[in-house]
């Protein structure tokens, strides 16, 4: 802007005047007559850009044009400018009357007013102007982001129209005829005309009929609009094809604060990534893990991360009745086993009751605990046995394994080729294996001495 000599002069005057007496300065502004050098203009511009937010607030809108030339505005200055705009009393008139020449005068300052003001500017003026502005200005990233936000919100505003009279869906329950008609709706009309009732009552119909991807996306957008805090159970348990359109960003917006909601969601979504988001969201809202939650988690207990696992107390484990981490990673089992052991042995359980409860956690048990179990006729089932830690199993002699499996010992023969068992067999003396009477082969031959060579230190 500072191309015209008049303007240059104005900048200079304003700058110097402000330095002296900010509040009265602008009264003396007079743009006629004076011609100044570019150097003076640069200095004056510099001075305007250095003004404090307070001085800007005092001068009101008069310096907006000059400020629009500043390379950088401080938060303080920005706030003052924002206040000038939100006062709504500028010589540019109400935003709804602004033309592109007003926008030209404001330049980059247009990124400052709040969304309400921006939305009042005629969008057919603002949008093309901003698009042109992006092309011809060298803007920093954060300003580009702001412009995209403005363009996006202006677009949203434009789309808020009403459903055309002839497309209105008057029934809450969709019948086959209605669905056939809906198949011909454009995505935009679907989004405008579907009702909450349609979606709650007949969400599954959108998977059962040949809607296009674009139409399904419109239905999903409508759901997000109607249910910003999360879909009701009737909806999310019947999502069908729409389920594929849910992402973790959706879930982060939802209120997931009851164990029944967690339960329904965990079973409705199809990927562990989404389940992890659901679990995260619940834990965020409750800031604790209770036994109800552990019960509804079921097999998804395996999805908890280290931090979440550490929120599980012995007490909650003791109260949870459906917790079964037997299929989880060894990290999860290693974490839970000691807590479970304390939770169950502190109580007045019969040994058989203790075993029943600790069984799903035994994948995290050390060898010595397994040796203790083997003395107590637990008759461990082979699935549990196969889930034991290999490092713990290695510590057990055939005699102890016999005690552990009890009446299930024969199952060991059928599973002798499973790597865990194979590895164990290879570490046992063949004579000890023979005493099991299972015909297991591949143990250490008689007279074989295991030499542990000291490791070389280098
Ligand atoms: C600006 O200057 C011109 C001529 O020098 C004068 O006629 C006019 O009244 C001045 N305006 C103000 C606001 O001082
Ligand atoms: C708007 O500005 C005019 C002139 O600057 C002033 O007289 C008027 O009181 C202002 N109105 C409001 C609501 O601030
Ligand atoms: C919509 O829901 C109603 C009530 O649940 C059901 O009777 C009807 O068959 C459903 N319509 C479609 C097209 O699935
Ligand atoms: C869950 O959140 C909703 C909405 O914020 C609230 O009305 C409800 O009472 C909450 N439920 C629980 C169990 O905290
Ligand atoms: C563990 O996995 C097996 C095989 O996939 C399955 O049959 C069993 O139900 C699972 N157990 C649990 C507690 O999830």
JSON list of N, CA and C in Angstrom, two decimals, residues 274-301:
[
{"chain": "A", "resi": 274, "resn": "UNK", "atom": "N", "xyz": [-9.59, -48.67, 16.84]},
{"chain": "A", "resi": 274, "resn": "UNK", "atom": "CA", "xyz": [-10.77, -47.96, 17.34]},
{"chain": "A", "resi": 274, "resn": "UNK", "atom": "C", "xyz": [-11.07, -48.37, 18.78]},
{"chain": "A", "resi": 275, "resn": "UNK", "atom": "N", "xyz": [-10.87, -49.66, 19.08]},
{"chain": "A", "resi": 275, "resn": "UNK", "atom": "CA", "xyz": [-11.15, -50.12, 20.44]},
{"chain": "A", "resi": 275, "resn": "UNK", "atom": "C", "xyz": [-10.21, -49.44, 21.43]},
{"chain": "A", "resi": 276, "resn": "UNK", "atom": "N", "xyz": [-8.96, -49.29, 21.01]},
{"chain": "A", "resi": 276, "resn": "UNK", "atom": "CA", "xyz": [-7.99, -48.62, 21.89]},
{"chain": "A", "resi": 276, "resn": "UNK", "atom": "C", "xyz": [-8.46, -47.19, 22.15]},
{"chain": "A", "resi": 277, "resn": "UNK", "atom": "N", "xyz": [-9.00, -46.54, 21.11]},
{"chain": "A", "resi": 277, "resn": "UNK", "atom": "CA", "xyz": [-9.50, -45.17, 21.29]},
{"chain": "A", "resi": 277, "resn": "UNK", "atom": "C", "xyz": [-10.70, -45.14, 22.23]},
{"chain": "A", "resi": 278, "resn": "UNK", "atom": "N", "xyz": [-11.56, -46.14, 22.12]},
{"chain": "A", "resi": 278, "resn": "UNK", "atom": "CA", "xyz": [-12.74, -46.22, 23.00]},
{"chain": "A", "resi": 278, "resn": "UNK", "atom": "C", "xyz": [-12.29, -46.37, 24.46]},
{"chain": "A", "resi": 279, "resn": "UNK", "atom": "N", "xyz": [-11.34, -47.28, 24.67]},
{"chain": "A", "resi": 279, "resn": "UNK", "atom": "CA", "xyz": [-10.84, -47.53, 26.03]},
{"chain": "A", "resi": 279, "resn": "UNK", "atom": "C", "xyz": [-10.20, -46.27, 26.60]},
{"chain": "A", "resi": 280, "resn": "UNK", "atom": "N", "xyz": [-9.41, -45.62, 25.76]},
{"chain": "A", "resi": 280, "resn": "UNK", "atom": "CA", "xyz": [-8.73, -44.39, 26.16]},
{"chain": "A", "resi": 280, "resn": "UNK", "atom": "C", "xyz": [-9.74, -43.33, 26.60]},
{"chain": "A", "resi": 281, "resn": "UNK", "atom": "N", "xyz": [-10.78, -43.21, 25.80]},
{"chain": "A", "resi": 281, "resn": "UNK", "atom": "CA", "xyz": [-11.81, -42.19, 26.03]},
{"chain": "A", "resi": 281, "resn": "UNK", "atom": "C", "xyz": [-12.54, -42.45, 27.35]},
{"chain": "A", "resi": 282, "resn": "UNK", "atom": "N", "xyz": [-12.85, -43.72, 27.59]},
{"chain": "A", "resi": 282, "resn": "UNK", "atom": "CA", "xyz": [-13.54, -44.08, 28.84]},
{"chain": "A", "resi": 282, "resn": "UNK", "atom": "C", "xyz": [-12.65, -43.75, 30.03]},
{"chain": "A", "resi": 283, "resn": "UNK", "atom": "N", "xyz": [-11.40, -44.17, 29.94]},
{"chain": "A", "resi": 283, "resn": "UNK", "atom": "CA", "xyz": [-10.50, -43.97, 31.08]},
{"chain": "A", "resi": 283, "resn": "UNK", "atom": "C", "xyz": [-10.29, -42.48, 31.32]},
{"chain": "A", "resi": 284, "resn": "UNK", "atom": "N", "xyz": [-10.25, -41.69, 30.25]},
{"chain": "A", "resi": 284, "resn": "UNK", "atom": "CA", "xyz": [-10.13, -40.24, 30.41]},
{"chain": "A", "resi": 284, "resn": "UNK", "atom": "C", "xyz": [-11.32, -39.68, 31.18]},
{"chain": "A", "resi": 285, "resn": "UNK", "atom": "N", "xyz": [-12.52, -40.18, 30.86]},
{"chain": "A", "resi": 285, "resn": "UNK", "atom": "CA", "xyz": [-13.70, -39.59, 31.48]},
{"chain": "A", "resi": 285, "resn": "UNK", "atom": "C", "xyz": [-13.89, -40.08, 32.91]},
{"chain": "A", "resi": 286, "resn": "UNK", "atom": "N", "xyz": [-13.42, -41.27, 33.23]},
{"chain": "A", "resi": 286, "resn": "UNK", "atom": "CA", "xyz": [-13.63, -41.78, 34.58]},
{"chain": "A", "resi": 286, "resn": "UNK", "atom": "C", "xyz": [-12.42, -41.60, 35.48]},
{"chain": "A", "resi": 287, "resn": "UNK", "atom": "N", "xyz": [-11.25, -41.43, 34.88]},
{"chain": "A", "resi": 287, "resn": "UNK", "atom": "CA", "xyz": [-9.99, -41.28, 35.60]},
{"chain": "A", "resi": 287, "resn": "UNK", "atom": "C", "xyz": [-9.74, -42.44, 36.58]},
{"chain": "A", "resi": 288, "resn": "UNK", "atom": "N", "xyz": [-10.33, -43.56, 36.29]},
{"chain": "A", "resi": 288, "resn": "UNK", "atom": "CA", "xyz": [-10.04, -44.74, 37.10]},
{"chain": "A", "resi": 288, "resn": "UNK", "atom": "C", "xyz": [-10.50, -45.96, 36.31]},
{"chain": "A", "resi": 289, "resn": "UNK", "atom": "N", "xyz": [-10.05, -47.11, 36.78]},
{"chain": "A", "resi": 289, "resn": "UNK", "atom": "CA", "xyz": [-10.49, -48.35, 36.15]},
{"chain": "A", "resi": 289, "resn": "UNK", "atom": "C", "xyz": [-11.22, -49.14, 37.22]},
{"chain": "A", "resi": 290, "resn": "UNK", "atom": "N", "xyz": [-12.50, -49.40, 36.99]},
{"chain": "A", "resi": 290, "resn": "UNK", "atom": "CA", "xyz": [-13.24, -50.14, 38.02]},
{"chain": "A", "resi": 290, "resn": "UNK", "atom": "C", "xyz": [-13.54, -51.56, 37.54]},
{"chain": "A", "resi": 291, "resn": "UNK", "atom": "N", "xyz": [-14.11, -52.34, 38.44]},
{"chain": "A", "resi": 291, "resn": "UNK", "atom": "CA", "xyz": [-14.29, -53.75, 38.12]},
{"chain": "A", "resi": 291, "resn": "UNK", "atom": "C", "xyz": [-15.37, -53.95, 37.04]},
{"chain": "A", "resi": 292, "resn": "UNK", "atom": "N", "xyz": [-16.37, -53.07, 37.00]},
{"chain": "A", "resi": 292, "resn": "UNK", "atom": "CA", "xyz": [-17.37, -53.16, 35.93]},
{"chain": "A", "resi": 292, "resn": "UNK", "atom": "C", "xyz": [-16.69, -53.06, 34.57]},
{"chain": "A", "resi": 293, "resn": "UNK", "atom": "N", "xyz": [-15.77, -52.10, 34.50]},
{"chain": "A", "resi": 293, "resn": "UNK", "atom": "CA", "xyz": [-15.05, -51.87, 33.26]},
{"chain": "A", "resi": 293, "resn": "UNK", "atom": "C", "xyz": [-14.22, -53.10, 32.90]},
{"chain": "A", "resi": 294, "resn": "UNK", "atom": "N", "xyz": [-13.53, -53.67, 33.90]},
{"chain": "A", "resi": 294, "resn": "UNK", "atom": "CA", "xyz": [-12.73, -54.87, 33.62]},
{"chain": "A", "resi": 294, "resn": "UNK", "atom": "C", "xyz": [-13.62, -55.99, 33.13]},
{"chain": "A", "resi": 295, "resn": "UNK", "atom": "N", "xyz": [-14.81, -56.10, 33.71]},
{"chain": "A", "resi": 295, "resn": "UNK", "atom": "CA", "xyz": [-15.72, -57.16, 33.28]},
{"chain": "A", "resi": 295, "resn": "UNK", "atom": "C", "xyz": [-16.17, -56.98, 31.84]},
{"chain": "A", "resi": 296, "resn": "UNK", "atom": "N", "xyz": [-16.46, -55.74, 31.44]},
{"chain": "A", "resi": 296, "resn": "UNK", "atom": "CA", "xyz": [-16.93, -55.56, 30.06]},
{"chain": "A", "resi": 296, "resn": "UNK", "atom": "C", "xyz": [-15.79, -55.61, 29.06]},
{"chain": "A", "resi": 297, "resn": "UNK", "atom": "N", "xyz": [-14.58, -55.38, 29.52]},
{"chain": "A", "resi": 297, "resn": "UNK", "atom": "CA", "xyz": [-13.45, -55.42, 28.59]},
{"chain": "A", "resi": 297, "resn": "UNK", "atom": "C", "xyz": [-13.28, -56.80, 27.96]},
{"chain": "A", "resi": 298, "resn": "UNK", "atom": "N", "xyz": [-13.52, -57.83, 28.79]},
{"chain": "A", "resi": 298, "resn": "UNK", "atom": "CA", "xyz": [-13.36, -59.20, 28.28]},
{"chain": "A", "resi": 298, "resn": "UNK", "atom": "C", "xyz": [-11.98, -59.36, 27.65]},
{"chain": "A", "resi": 299, "resn": "UNK", "atom": "N", "xyz": [-11.93, -59.91, 26.46]},
{"chain": "A", "resi": 299, "resn": "UNK", "atom": "CA", "xyz": [-10.63, -60.19, 25.83]},
{"chain": "A", "resi": 299, "resn": "UNK", "atom": "C", "xyz": [-9.86, -58.90, 25.49]},
{"chain": "A", "resi": 300, "resn": "UNK", "atom": "N", "xyz": [-10.57, -57.78, 25.46]},
{"chain": "A", "resi": 300, "resn": "UNK", "atom": "CA", "xyz": [-9.89, -56.53, 25.07]},
{"chain": "A", "resi": 300, "resn": "UNK", "atom": "C", "xyz": [-9.02, -55.97, 26.18]},
{"chain": "A", "resi": 301, "resn": "UNK", "atom": "N", "xyz": [-8.99, -56.69, 27.32]},
{"chain": "A", "resi": 301, "resn": "UNK", "atom": "CA", "xyz": [-8.04, -56.32, 28.37]},
{"chain": "A", "resi": 301, "resn": "UNK", "atom": "C", "xyz": [-6.63, -56.29, 27.77]}
]
